Amino acid sequence: MTARKIIIDTDPGQDDAVAILLAFGSPELEVLGITCVAGNVPLAKTQRNARIICELAGRTDMPVFAGASRPMVRPLVTAEHVHGKSGLNGPELWDPTMPLRKEHAVDFIVKTLRLNRDGAVTLCVLGPLTNIALALIKAPDIAEHIHEIVLMGGGSFEGGNITPMAEFNIYVDPHAAKVVFQSGVPLVVMPLDLTHKTITTRKRVARFKDMGSKAGVFTAEMLSFFERFDQEKYGSEGAPLHDPNVIAYLLKPGIYAGRELNIEIETESALCLGATVVDWWRVSGRAPNAMFMRDVDDDAFFELLFERIATLK
Ligand code: BDR
Ligand code: CA
């Protein structure tokens, strides 16, 4: 089996961390590098958190890069109110000793895509789209070499989670999102409409804890923290586990269902900034530019997570 090559672009974030662990536990995937962006917390913390996750999983060989420290146009908006001050609150954290690579994340993305002109590389995007947009602007030639971009972001029927109309990742850098959605690169979008169906119930969190391994217990501790805020907000039994859907889709696309349609990004309106305008009924006449996922077999999603995270130490 040849493993599928991916780059994970991320702003960890507890749910980003679980997504990274899922990738590390999956032999079908070859993670070429982790590129960090400012989002849930500032860049200094997201790159630190990414290295903590690598060390947790025994992957100190993984190249980790720092990218954009702020969005393209707007000032950075962060989400400590959801993820805690560190971005990874819950478990006890440590100062990672594995190095941060010197190369800028955007340069790594460009270089890697130029080295893989056969379209072998998939970009998995778990945070604001700043690094990806900057790479596409810096080196437009890479667009045709990207296999596809699978991203967590946006929403339609579910509304927004940072404003009534906008999902966090798109809201933080709507201008970058616009560049990506207009790039012509095949896009698979995991919006709130889908991620609100993958809920971390107490029983599911207990399954991670019961693994007894470092990675299992760490995951349970992260999700228990993450859950507090979202339970209050949504009144549900647990919290939506957003980002791991990006990786799970690569492993088990058959558990997802959606539609090819057009999505445009709102960058002008004060009220609706960062909204994803999703043409579900195809009324705009605009050509489809994304696969918008709306349904998932949530039990199969969690079974996959249990199975793969259990393989880590
Ligand atoms: C997205 O925003 C972040 O808080 C999460 O990590 C996820 O990527 C959900 O809106
Ligand atoms: Ca994220």
PDB file of C-alpha atoms and ligand atoms in Angstrom:
ATOM      1  CA  MET A   1       0.000   0.000   0.000  1.00  0.00           C
ATOM      2  CA  THR A   2       1.375   3.426  -0.893  1.00  0.00           C
ATOM      3  CA  ALA A   3       0.486   5.918   1.777  1.00  0.00           C
ATOM      4  CA  ARG A   4      -1.331   9.067   0.733  1.00  0.00           C
ATOM      5  CA  LYS A   5       0.861  12.166   1.180  1.00  0.00           C
ATOM      6  CA  ILE A   6      -0.627  14.965   3.234  1.00  0.00           C
ATOM      7  CA  ILE A   7       0.390  18.264   4.792  1.00  0.00           C
ATOM      8  CA  ILE A   8      -1.571  19.258   7.888  1.00  0.00           C
ATOM      9  CA  ASP A   9      -2.072  23.019   8.248  1.00  0.00           C
ATOM     10  CA  THR A  10      -3.329  23.725  11.735  1.00  0.00           C
ATOM     11  CA  ASP A  11      -3.872  25.998  14.768  1.00  0.00           C
ATOM     12  CA  PRO A  12      -3.978  23.510  17.684  1.00  0.00           C
ATOM     13  CA  GLY A  13      -6.561  23.573  19.374  1.00  0.00           C
ATOM     14  CA  GLN A  14      -7.758  20.376  21.106  1.00  0.00           C
ATOM     15  CA  ASP A  15      -9.737  19.192  18.073  1.00  0.00           C
ATOM     16  CA  ASP A  16      -6.763  19.919  15.802  1.00  0.00           C
ATOM     17  CA  ALA A  17      -4.654  17.816  18.181  1.00  0.00           C
ATOM     18  CA  VAL A  18      -7.043  14.858  17.883  1.00  0.00           C
ATOM     19  CA  ALA A  19      -6.945  15.200  14.094  1.00  0.00           C
ATOM     20  CA  ILE A  20      -3.136  15.084  14.136  1.00  0.00           C
ATOM     21  CA  LEU A  21      -3.176  12.005  16.404  1.00  0.00           C
ATOM     22  CA  LEU A  22      -5.642  10.316  14.053  1.00  0.00           C
ATOM     23  CA  ALA A  23      -3.280  10.937  11.132  1.00  0.00           C
ATOM     24  CA  PHE A  24      -0.287   9.633  13.107  1.00  0.00           C
ATOM     25  CA  GLY A  25      -2.200   6.461  13.965  1.00  0.00           C
ATOM     26  CA  SER A  26      -3.117   5.788  10.322  1.00  0.00           C
ATOM     27  CA  PRO A  27      -0.610   3.944   8.098  1.00  0.00           C
ATOM     28  CA  GLU A  28      -2.621   4.909   5.001  1.00  0.00           C
ATOM     29  CA  LEU A  29      -1.347   8.472   5.455  1.00  0.00           C
ATOM     30  CA  GLU A  30       2.153   9.900   5.189  1.00  0.00           C
ATOM     31  CA  VAL A  31       2.297  13.245   6.980  1.00  0.00           C
ATOM     32  CA  LEU A  32       4.981  15.242   5.147  1.00  0.00           C
ATOM     33  CA  GLY A  33       4.899  18.117   7.595  1.00  0.00           C
ATOM     34  CA  ILE A  34       2.783  20.163   9.958  1.00  0.00           C
ATOM     35  CA  THR A  35       2.389  23.838   9.123  1.00  0.00           C
ATOM     36  CA  CYS A  36       1.071  26.134  11.822  1.00  0.00           C
ATOM     37  CA  VAL A  37      -0.986  29.278  11.603  1.00  0.00           C
ATOM     38  CA  ALA A  38      -2.364  31.828  14.053  1.00  0.00           C
ATOM     39  CA  GLY A  39      -5.978  31.030  14.918  1.00  0.00           C
ATOM     40  CA  ASN A  40      -7.342  29.512  18.099  1.00  0.00           C
ATOM     41  CA  VAL A  41      -4.339  31.086  19.858  1.00  0.00           C
ATOM     42  CA  PRO A  42      -1.417  33.156  18.519  1.00  0.00           C
ATOM     43  CA  LEU A  43       1.233  31.491  16.356  1.00  0.00           C
ATOM     44  CA  ALA A  44       3.827  31.127  19.138  1.00  0.00           C
ATOM     45  CA  LYS A  45       1.349  28.841  20.913  1.00  0.00           C
ATOM     46  CA  THR A  46      -0.011  26.912  17.921  1.00  0.00           C
ATOM     47  CA  GLN A  47       3.493  25.881  16.810  1.00  0.00           C
ATOM     48  CA  ARG A  48       4.347  24.940  20.401  1.00  0.00           C
ATOM     49  CA  ASN A  49       1.182  22.893  20.720  1.00  0.00           C
ATOM     50  CA  ALA A  50       1.854  21.113  17.426  1.00  0.00           C
ATOM     51  CA  ARG A  51       5.281  20.050  18.729  1.00  0.00           C
ATOM     52  CA  ILE A  52       3.761  18.875  22.030  1.00  0.00           C
ATOM     53  CA  ILE A  53       1.383  16.626  20.067  1.00  0.00           C
ATOM     54  CA  CYS A  54       4.246  15.246  17.975  1.00  0.00           C
ATOM     55  CA  GLU A  55       6.225  14.451  21.129  1.00  0.00           C
ATOM     56  CA  LEU A  56       3.178  12.855  22.731  1.00  0.00           C
ATOM     57  CA  ALA A  57       2.873  10.521  19.757  1.00  0.00           C
ATOM     58  CA  GLY A  58       6.614   9.810  19.633  1.00  0.00           C
ATOM     59  CA  ARG A  59       6.893  11.614  16.284  1.00  0.00           C
ATOM     60  CA  THR A  60       9.830  13.896  17.047  1.00  0.00           C
ATOM     61  CA  ASP A  61      10.963  13.280  13.455  1.00  0.00           C
ATOM     62  CA  MET A  62       8.012  15.293  12.143  1.00  0.00           C
ATOM     63  CA  PRO A  63       8.933  18.617  10.524  1.00  0.00           C
ATOM     64  CA  VAL A  64       6.866  21.396  12.128  1.00  0.00           C
ATOM     65  CA  PHE A  65       6.831  24.870  10.589  1.00  0.00           C
ATOM     66  CA  ALA A  66       5.517  28.258  11.713  1.00  0.00           C
ATOM     67  CA  GLY A  67       3.564  30.232   9.140  1.00  0.00           C
ATOM     68  CA  ALA A  68       1.434  33.360   9.173  1.00  0.00           C
ATOM     69  CA  SER A  69       1.256  35.206  12.480  1.00  0.00           C
ATOM     70  CA  ARG A  70      -1.899  37.060  11.490  1.00  0.00           C
ATOM     71  CA  PRO A  71      -4.626  37.051   8.829  1.00  0.00           C
ATOM     72  CA  MET A  72      -4.028  38.693   5.437  1.00  0.00           C
ATOM     73  CA  VAL A  73      -6.066  41.832   6.044  1.00  0.00           C
ATOM     74  CA  ARG A  74      -7.844  41.821   9.382  1.00  0.00           C
ATOM     75  CA  PRO A  75      -6.406  41.763  12.893  1.00  0.00           C
ATOM     76  CA  LEU A  76      -6.161  38.324  14.490  1.00  0.00           C
ATOM     77  CA  VAL A  77      -9.191  37.041  16.413  1.00  0.00           C
ATOM     78  CA  THR A  78      -8.442  34.141  18.778  1.00  0.00           C
ATOM     79  CA  ALA A  79     -10.604  31.666  20.711  1.00  0.00           C
ATOM     80  CA  GLU A  80      -9.130  31.250  24.186  1.00  0.00           C
ATOM     81  CA  HIS A  81     -12.708  31.319  25.474  1.00  0.00           C
ATOM     82  CA  VAL A  82     -13.141  27.891  23.842  1.00  0.00           C
ATOM     83  CA  HIS A  83      -9.685  26.318  23.964  1.00  0.00           C
ATOM     84  CA  GLY A  84      -8.190  27.894  27.116  1.00  0.00           C
ATOM     85  CA  LYS A  85      -5.166  30.155  27.420  1.00  0.00           C
ATOM     86  CA  SER A  86      -2.695  27.630  26.013  1.00  0.00           C
ATOM     87  CA  GLY A  87      -5.023  26.540  23.209  1.00  0.00           C
ATOM     88  CA  LEU A  88      -4.674  23.002  24.517  1.00  0.00           C
ATOM     89  CA  ASN A  89      -6.046  23.278  28.046  1.00  0.00           C
ATOM     90  CA  GLY A  90      -7.050  20.075  29.847  1.00  0.00           C
ATOM     91  CA  PRO A  91      -3.974  17.844  30.146  1.00  0.00           C
ATOM     92  CA  GLU A  92      -0.742  18.899  31.782  1.00  0.00           C
ATOM     93  CA  LEU A  93       1.489  20.401  29.090  1.00  0.00           C
ATOM     94  CA  TRP A  94       5.270  20.549  28.853  1.00  0.00           C
ATOM     95  CA  ASP A  95       7.842  22.604  26.979  1.00  0.00           C
ATOM     96  CA  PRO A  96       8.539  20.665  23.793  1.00  0.00           C
ATOM     97  CA  THR A  97      12.211  20.025  23.032  1.00  0.00           C
ATOM     98  CA  MET A  98      11.907  18.948  19.402  1.00  0.00           C
ATOM     99  CA  PRO A  99      12.888  21.800  17.090  1.00  0.00           C
ATOM    100  CA  LEU A 100      10.688  24.106  15.104  1.00  0.00           C
ATOM    101  CA  ARG A 101      11.995  24.131  11.523  1.00  0.00           C
ATOM    102  CA  LYS A 102      13.537  27.426  10.382  1.00  0.00           C
ATOM    103  CA  GLU A 103      11.820  27.424   6.995  1.00  0.00           C
ATOM    104  CA  HIS A 104       8.567  29.385   6.784  1.00  0.00           C
ATOM    105  CA  ALA A 105       5.430  27.209   6.512  1.00  0.00           C
ATOM    106  CA  VAL A 106       4.411  28.854   3.240  1.00  0.00           C
ATOM    107  CA  ASP A 107       7.803  28.096   1.678  1.00  0.00           C
ATOM    108  CA  PHE A 108       7.563  24.479   2.828  1.00  0.00           C
ATOM    109  CA  ILE A 109       4.111  24.136   1.246  1.00  0.00           C
ATOM    110  CA  VAL A 110       5.284  25.661  -2.052  1.00  0.00           C
ATOM    111  CA  LYS A 111       8.476  23.586  -2.157  1.00  0.00           C
ATOM    112  CA  THR A 112       6.678  20.333  -1.340  1.00  0.00           C
ATOM    113  CA  LEU A 113       4.017  20.861  -3.993  1.00  0.00           C
ATOM    114  CA  ARG A 114       6.656  21.673  -6.614  1.00  0.00           C
ATOM    115  CA  LEU A 115       8.514  18.491  -5.700  1.00  0.00           C
ATOM    116  CA  ASN A 116       5.292  16.502  -6.136  1.00  0.00           C
ATOM    117  CA  ARG A 117       4.060  17.670  -9.521  1.00  0.00           C
ATOM    118  CA  ASP A 118       2.175  14.417  -9.987  1.00  0.00           C
ATOM    119  CA  GLY A 119      -0.633  15.799  -7.812  1.00  0.00           C
ATOM    120  CA  ALA A 120       0.119  13.403  -5.004  1.00  0.00           C
ATOM    121  CA  VAL A 121      -0.209  15.837  -2.107  1.00  0.00           C
ATOM    122  CA  THR A 122      -3.429  16.631  -0.268  1.00  0.00           C
ATOM    123  CA  LEU A 123      -3.631  19.696   1.960  1.00  0.00           C
ATOM    124  CA  CYS A 124      -5.573  19.101   5.174  1.00  0.00           C
ATOM    125  CA  VAL A 125      -6.555  22.458   6.620  1.00  0.00           C
ATOM    126  CA  LEU A 126      -7.751  22.675  10.219  1.00  0.00           C
ATOM    127  CA  GLY A 127      -7.489  26.410  10.865  1.00  0.00           C
ATOM    128  CA  PRO A 128      -7.805  29.796   9.137  1.00  0.00           C
ATOM    129  CA  LEU A 129      -6.718  29.563   5.495  1.00  0.00           C
ATOM    130  CA  THR A 130      -3.955  32.194   5.672  1.00  0.00           C
ATOM    131  CA  ASN A 131      -0.959  29.926   4.934  1.00  0.00           C
ATOM    132  CA  ILE A 132      -2.722  28.236   2.031  1.00  0.00           C
ATOM    133  CA  ALA A 133      -3.828  31.515   0.440  1.00  0.00           C
ATOM    134  CA  LEU A 134      -0.339  32.977   0.824  1.00  0.00           C
ATOM    135  CA  ALA A 135       1.156  29.885  -0.822  1.00  0.00           C
ATOM    136  CA  LEU A 136      -1.297  30.177  -3.736  1.00  0.00           C
ATOM    137  CA  ILE A 137      -0.501  33.874  -4.121  1.00  0.00           C
ATOM    138  CA  LYS A 138       3.245  33.397  -3.858  1.00  0.00           C
ATOM    139  CA  ALA A 139       3.325  30.469  -6.287  1.00  0.00           C
ATOM    140  CA  PRO A 140       0.160  30.247  -8.429  1.00  0.00           C
ATOM    141  CA  ASP A 141       1.713  27.303 -10.327  1.00  0.00           C
ATOM    142  CA  ILE A 142       1.177  25.027  -7.315  1.00  0.00           C
ATOM    143  CA  ALA A 143      -2.623  25.116  -7.699  1.00  0.00           C
ATOM    144  CA  GLU A 144      -2.622  22.473 -10.423  1.00  0.00           C
ATOM    145  CA  HIS A 145      -0.342  20.165  -8.427  1.00  0.00           C
ATOM    146  CA  ILE A 146      -2.557  19.979  -5.339  1.00  0.00           C
ATOM    147  CA  HIS A 147      -4.515  16.723  -5.263  1.00  0.00           C
ATOM    148  CA  GLU A 148      -7.242  18.389  -3.219  1.00  0.00           C
ATOM    149  CA  ILE A 149      -7.751  20.606  -0.194  1.00  0.00           C
ATOM    150  CA  VAL A 150      -9.872  19.094   2.567  1.00  0.00           C
ATOM    151  CA  LEU A 151     -10.768  21.748   5.103  1.00  0.00           C
ATOM    152  CA  MET A 152     -12.819  22.307   8.213  1.00  0.00           C
ATOM    153  CA  GLY A 153     -14.687  25.571   7.863  1.00  0.00           C
ATOM    154  CA  GLY A 154     -17.940  27.341   7.164  1.00  0.00           C
ATOM    155  CA  GLY A 155     -21.527  26.363   7.635  1.00  0.00           C
ATOM    156  CA  SER A 156     -24.933  26.995   6.179  1.00  0.00           C
ATOM    157  CA  PHE A 157     -28.019  25.544   7.837  1.00  0.00           C
ATOM    158  CA  GLU A 158     -26.310  25.531  11.261  1.00  0.00           C
ATOM    159  CA  GLY A 159     -25.470  29.241  11.239  1.00  0.00           C
ATOM    160  CA  GLY A 160     -22.173  30.419  12.699  1.00  0.00           C
ATOM    161  CA  ASN A 161     -20.220  29.694  15.864  1.00  0.00           C
ATOM    162  CA  ILE A 162     -18.276  32.950  16.246  1.00  0.00           C
ATOM    163  CA  THR A 163     -20.915  35.309  14.834  1.00  0.00           C
ATOM    164  CA  PRO A 164     -24.505  34.367  13.950  1.00  0.00           C
ATOM    165  CA  MET A 165     -23.395  33.967  10.326  1.00  0.00           C
ATOM    166  CA  ALA A 166     -19.759  32.868  10.414  1.00  0.00           C
ATOM    167  CA  GLU A 167     -17.742  29.851  11.442  1.00  0.00           C
ATOM    168  CA  PHE A 168     -14.450  30.613  13.246  1.00  0.00           C
ATOM    169  CA  ASN A 169     -11.843  29.449  10.676  1.00  0.00           C
ATOM    170  CA  ILE A 170     -13.438  31.391   7.832  1.00  0.00           C
ATOM    171  CA  TYR A 171     -14.249  34.427   9.989  1.00  0.00           C
ATOM    172  CA  VAL A 172     -10.640  34.807  11.189  1.00  0.00           C
ATOM    173  CA  ASP A 173      -9.340  35.191   7.645  1.00  0.00           C
ATOM    174  CA  PRO A 174     -12.192  35.626   5.164  1.00  0.00           C
ATOM    175  CA  HIS A 175      -9.858  37.171   2.565  1.00  0.00           C
ATOM    176  CA  ALA A 176      -7.654  34.084   2.607  1.00  0.00           C
ATOM    177  CA  ALA A 177     -10.744  31.880   2.390  1.00  0.00           C
ATOM    178  CA  LYS A 178     -11.854  33.826  -0.669  1.00  0.00           C
ATOM    179  CA  VAL A 179      -8.508  33.191  -2.383  1.00  0.00           C
ATOM    180  CA  VAL A 180      -8.788  29.457  -1.682  1.00  0.00           C
ATOM    181  CA  PHE A 181     -12.439  29.124  -2.723  1.00  0.00           C
ATOM    182  CA  GLN A 182     -11.679  30.948  -5.990  1.00  0.00           C
ATOM    183  CA  SER A 183      -8.475  28.991  -6.691  1.00  0.00           C
ATOM    184  CA  GLY A 184      -9.988  26.214  -8.777  1.00  0.00           C
ATOM    185  CA  VAL A 185      -8.297  23.590  -6.578  1.00  0.00           C
ATOM    186  CA  PRO A 186     -10.694  20.695  -5.762  1.00  0.00           C
ATOM    187  CA  LEU A 187     -12.134  21.443  -2.312  1.00  0.00           C
ATOM    188  CA  VAL A 188     -13.843  19.199   0.223  1.00  0.00           C
ATOM    189  CA  VAL A 189     -15.492  21.224   2.974  1.00  0.00           C
ATOM    190  CA  MET A 190     -16.347  19.924   6.433  1.00  0.00           C
ATOM    191  CA  PRO A 191     -18.726  22.618   7.745  1.00  0.00           C
ATOM    192  CA  LEU A 192     -20.501  23.052  11.076  1.00  0.00           C
ATOM    193  CA  ASP A 193     -23.534  21.337   9.510  1.00  0.00           C
ATOM    194  CA  LEU A 194     -21.461  18.166   9.581  1.00  0.00           C
ATOM    195  CA  THR A 195     -19.189  18.636  12.604  1.00  0.00           C
ATOM    196  CA  HIS A 196     -22.164  19.356  14.861  1.00  0.00           C
ATOM    197  CA  LYS A 197     -23.086  15.705  14.271  1.00  0.00           C
ATOM    198  CA  THR A 198     -19.827  14.337  15.716  1.00  0.00           C
ATOM    199  CA  ILE A 199     -20.355  14.952  19.423  1.00  0.00           C
ATOM    200  CA  THR A 200     -17.993  13.978  22.245  1.00  0.00           C
ATOM    201  CA  THR A 201     -20.443  12.299  24.608  1.00  0.00           C
ATOM    202  CA  ARG A 202     -19.260  11.207  28.093  1.00  0.00           C
ATOM    203  CA  LYS A 203     -19.241   7.590  26.929  1.00  0.00           C
ATOM    204  CA  ARG A 204     -17.027   8.408  23.993  1.00  0.00           C
ATOM    205  CA  VAL A 205     -14.593  10.431  26.096  1.00  0.00           C
ATOM    206  CA  ALA A 206     -14.438   7.491  28.531  1.00  0.00           C
ATOM    207  CA  ARG A 207     -13.394   5.181  25.665  1.00  0.00           C
ATOM    208  CA  PHE A 208     -10.286   7.324  25.139  1.00  0.00           C
ATOM    209  CA  LYS A 209      -9.509   7.391  28.848  1.00  0.00           C
ATOM    210  CA  ASP A 210      -9.947   3.621  29.154  1.00  0.00           C
ATOM    211  CA  MET A 211      -7.202   3.057  26.586  1.00  0.00           C
ATOM    212  CA  GLY A 212      -4.862   3.826  29.478  1.00  0.00           C
ATOM    213  CA  SER A 213      -2.152   4.935  27.019  1.00  0.00           C
ATOM    214  CA  LYS A 214      -0.518   8.376  27.085  1.00  0.00           C
ATOM    215  CA  ALA A 215      -2.263   9.415  23.874  1.00  0.00           C
ATOM    216  CA  GLY A 216      -5.639   8.020  24.987  1.00  0.00           C
ATOM    217  CA  VAL A 217      -5.594   9.721  28.394  1.00  0.00           C
ATOM    218  CA  PHE A 218      -4.291  13.004  26.902  1.00  0.00           C
ATOM    219  CA  THR A 219      -7.133  12.941  24.383  1.00  0.00           C
ATOM    220  CA  ALA A 220      -9.720  12.308  27.102  1.00  0.00           C
ATOM    221  CA  GLU A 221      -8.342  15.190  29.164  1.00  0.00           C
ATOM    222  CA  MET A 222      -8.388  17.560  26.204  1.00  0.00           C
ATOM    223  CA  LEU A 223     -11.922  16.632  25.257  1.00  0.00           C
ATOM    224  CA  SER A 224     -13.203  16.942  28.827  1.00  0.00           C
ATOM    225  CA  PHE A 225     -11.970  20.548  28.899  1.00  0.00           C
ATOM    226  CA  PHE A 226     -13.169  21.379  25.401  1.00  0.00           C
ATOM    227  CA  GLU A 227     -16.579  19.991  26.305  1.00  0.00           C
ATOM    228  CA  ARG A 228     -17.321  22.471  29.137  1.00  0.00           C
ATOM    229  CA  PHE A 229     -17.726  25.523  26.956  1.00  0.00           C
ATOM    230  CA  ASP A 230     -19.608  23.803  24.161  1.00  0.00           C
ATOM    231  CA  GLN A 231     -22.012  21.984  26.454  1.00  0.00           C
ATOM    232  CA  GLU A 232     -23.067  25.303  27.904  1.00  0.00           C
ATOM    233  CA  LYS A 233     -23.275  26.897  24.480  1.00  0.00           C
ATOM    234  CA  TYR A 234     -25.149  24.211  22.586  1.00  0.00           C
ATOM    235  CA  GLY A 235     -26.911  22.478  25.452  1.00  0.00           C
ATOM    236  CA  SER A 236     -25.853  19.155  23.923  1.00  0.00           C
ATOM    237  CA  GLU A 237     -24.490  16.096  25.665  1.00  0.00           C
ATOM    238  CA  GLY A 238     -20.966  16.939  24.543  1.00  0.00           C
ATOM    239  CA  ALA A 239     -19.011  19.163  22.196  1.00  0.00           C
ATOM    240  CA  PRO A 240     -18.705  19.014  18.421  1.00  0.00           C
ATOM    241  CA  LEU A 241     -15.379  17.455  17.434  1.00  0.00           C
ATOM    242  CA  HIS A 242     -14.661  19.462  14.296  1.00  0.00           C
ATOM    243  CA  ASP A 243     -11.196  18.988  12.819  1.00  0.00           C
ATOM    244  CA  PRO A 244     -10.707  15.177  12.947  1.00  0.00           C
ATOM    245  CA  ASN A 245     -13.425  14.941  10.278  1.00  0.00           C
ATOM    246  CA  VAL A 246     -10.880  16.221   7.752  1.00  0.00           C
ATOM    247  CA  ILE A 247      -8.551  13.281   8.380  1.00  0.00           C
ATOM    248  CA  ALA A 248     -11.362  10.753   8.843  1.00  0.00           C
ATOM    249  CA  TYR A 249     -12.693  11.696   5.410  1.00  0.00           C
ATOM    250  CA  LEU A 250      -9.390  10.651   3.817  1.00  0.00           C
ATOM    251  CA  LEU A 251      -9.532   7.299   5.613  1.00  0.00           C
ATOM    252  CA  LYS A 252     -13.236   6.506   5.253  1.00  0.00           C
ATOM    253  CA  PRO A 253     -14.876   8.737   2.637  1.00  0.00           C
ATOM    254  CA  GLY A 254     -17.828   6.354   2.530  1.00  0.00           C
ATOM    255  CA  ILE A 255     -19.109   7.507   5.932  1.00  0.00           C
ATOM    256  CA  TYR A 256     -19.643  11.042   4.561  1.00  0.00           C
ATOM    257  CA  ALA A 257     -22.340  12.424   2.275  1.00  0.00           C
ATOM    258  CA  GLY A 258     -22.708  15.835   0.697  1.00  0.00           C
ATOM    259  CA  ARG A 259     -23.176  17.819  -2.493  1.00  0.00           C
ATOM    260  CA  GLU A 260     -20.997  19.449  -5.133  1.00  0.00           C
ATOM    261  CA  LEU A 261     -22.015  23.064  -5.105  1.00  0.00           C
ATOM    262  CA  ASN A 262     -20.880  26.662  -5.171  1.00  0.00           C
ATOM    263  CA  ILE A 263     -19.593  28.426  -2.073  1.00  0.00           C
ATOM    264  CA  GLU A 264     -18.646  32.111  -1.994  1.00  0.00           C
ATOM    265  CA  ILE A 265     -17.109  33.957   0.952  1.00  0.00           C
ATOM    266  CA  GLU A 266     -18.511  37.226   2.307  1.00  0.00           C
ATOM    267  CA  THR A 267     -15.700  39.745   2.859  1.00  0.00           C
ATOM    268  CA  GLU A 268     -17.559  43.072   2.723  1.00  0.00           C
ATOM    269  CA  SER A 269     -20.535  43.063   5.076  1.00  0.00           C
ATOM    270  CA  ALA A 270     -20.014  44.017   8.725  1.00  0.00           C
ATOM    271  CA  LEU A 271     -22.934  41.830   9.816  1.00  0.00           C
ATOM    272  CA  CYS A 272     -22.109  38.786   7.731  1.00  0.00           C
ATOM    273  CA  LEU A 273     -18.309  38.938   7.490  1.00  0.00           C
ATOM    274  CA  GLY A 274     -16.836  35.481   6.958  1.00  0.00           C
ATOM    275  CA  ALA A 275     -20.162  33.873   6.057  1.00  0.00           C
ATOM    276  CA  THR A 276     -19.981  30.976   3.609  1.00  0.00           C
ATOM    277  CA  VAL A 277     -22.712  31.542   1.028  1.00  0.00           C
ATOM    278  CA  VAL A 278     -23.603  27.940   0.211  1.00  0.00           C
ATOM    279  CA  ASP A 279     -25.737  27.415  -2.893  1.00  0.00           C
ATOM    280  CA  TRP A 280     -27.410  24.233  -1.653  1.00  0.00           C
ATOM    281  CA  TRP A 281     -30.320  24.445  -4.117  1.00  0.00           C
ATOM    282  CA  ARG A 282     -28.040  25.536  -6.970  1.00  0.00           C
ATOM    283  CA  VAL A 283     -30.052  28.707  -7.580  1.00  0.00           C
ATOM    284  CA  SER A 284     -27.156  31.071  -8.314  1.00  0.00           C
ATOM    285  CA  GLY A 285     -26.063  29.609 -11.623  1.00  0.00           C
ATOM    286  CA  ARG A 286     -22.482  29.784 -10.324  1.00  0.00           C
ATOM    287  CA  ALA A 287     -20.330  26.770 -11.105  1.00  0.00           C
ATOM    288  CA  PRO A 288     -19.712  24.304  -8.247  1.00  0.00           C
ATOM    289  CA  ASN A 289     -16.331  24.871  -6.584  1.00  0.00           C
ATOM    290  CA  ALA A 290     -16.567  22.558  -3.564  1.00  0.00           C
ATOM    291  CA  MET A 291     -17.887  19.320  -2.167  1.00  0.00           C
ATOM    292  CA  PHE A 292     -19.940  20.406   0.866  1.00  0.00           C
ATOM    293  CA  MET A 293     -20.341  17.561   3.346  1.00  0.00           C
ATOM    294  CA  ARG A 294     -23.511  17.527   5.404  1.00  0.00           C
ATOM    295  CA  ASP A 295     -23.907  14.034   6.829  1.00  0.00           C
ATOM    296  CA  VAL A 296     -21.716  11.537   8.601  1.00  0.00           C
ATOM    297  CA  ASP A 297     -22.073   8.165  10.310  1.00  0.00           C
ATOM    298  CA  ASP A 298     -20.930   9.511  13.682  1.00  0.00           C
ATOM    299  CA  ASP A 299     -20.533   6.080  15.300  1.00  0.00           C
ATOM    300  CA  ALA A 300     -18.246   4.974  12.478  1.00  0.00           C
ATOM    301  CA  PHE A 301     -16.282   8.226  12.849  1.00  0.00           C
ATOM    302  CA  PHE A 302     -15.697   7.619  16.572  1.00  0.00           C
ATOM    303  CA  GLU A 303     -14.884   3.917  16.070  1.00  0.00           C
ATOM    304  CA  LEU A 304     -12.196   5.002  13.624  1.00  0.00           C
ATOM    305  CA  LEU A 305     -10.788   7.444  16.177  1.00  0.00           C
ATOM    306  CA  PHE A 306     -10.770   4.796  18.936  1.00  0.00           C
ATOM    307  CA  GLU A 307      -9.119   2.227  16.689  1.00  0.00           C
ATOM    308  CA  ARG A 308      -6.358   4.532  15.421  1.00  0.00           C
ATOM    309  CA  ILE A 309      -5.556   6.465  18.605  1.00  0.00           C
ATOM    310  CA  ALA A 310      -5.312   3.123  20.435  1.00  0.00           C
ATOM    311  CA  THR A 311      -2.338   2.267  18.201  1.00  0.00           C
ATOM    312  CA  LEU A 312      -0.346   5.199  19.632  1.00  0.00           C
ATOM    313  CA  LYS A 313       1.717   4.844  22.803  1.00  0.00           C
TER     314      LYS A 313
HETATM  315  C1  BDR B   1     -12.944  25.456  14.161  1.00  0.00           C
HETATM  316  O1  BDR B   1     -12.481  26.557  14.937  1.00  0.00           O
HETATM  317  C2  BDR B   1     -11.553  26.137  15.901  1.00  0.00           C
HETATM  318  O2  BDR B   1     -11.897  26.658  17.128  1.00  0.00           O
HETATM  319  C3  BDR B   1     -11.529  24.630  15.868  1.00  0.00           C
HETATM  320  O3  BDR B   1     -10.209  24.154  16.081  1.00  0.00           O
HETATM  321  C4  BDR B   1     -12.035  24.289  14.494  1.00  0.00           C
HETATM  322  O4  BDR B   1     -10.985  24.250  13.555  1.00  0.00           O
HETATM  323  C5  BDR B   1     -14.415  25.212  14.468  1.00  0.00           C
HETATM  324  O5  BDR B   1     -15.155  26.328  14.124  1.00  0.00           O
HETATM  325 CA    CA B   2      -8.659  24.204  14.229  1.00  0.00          CA
END
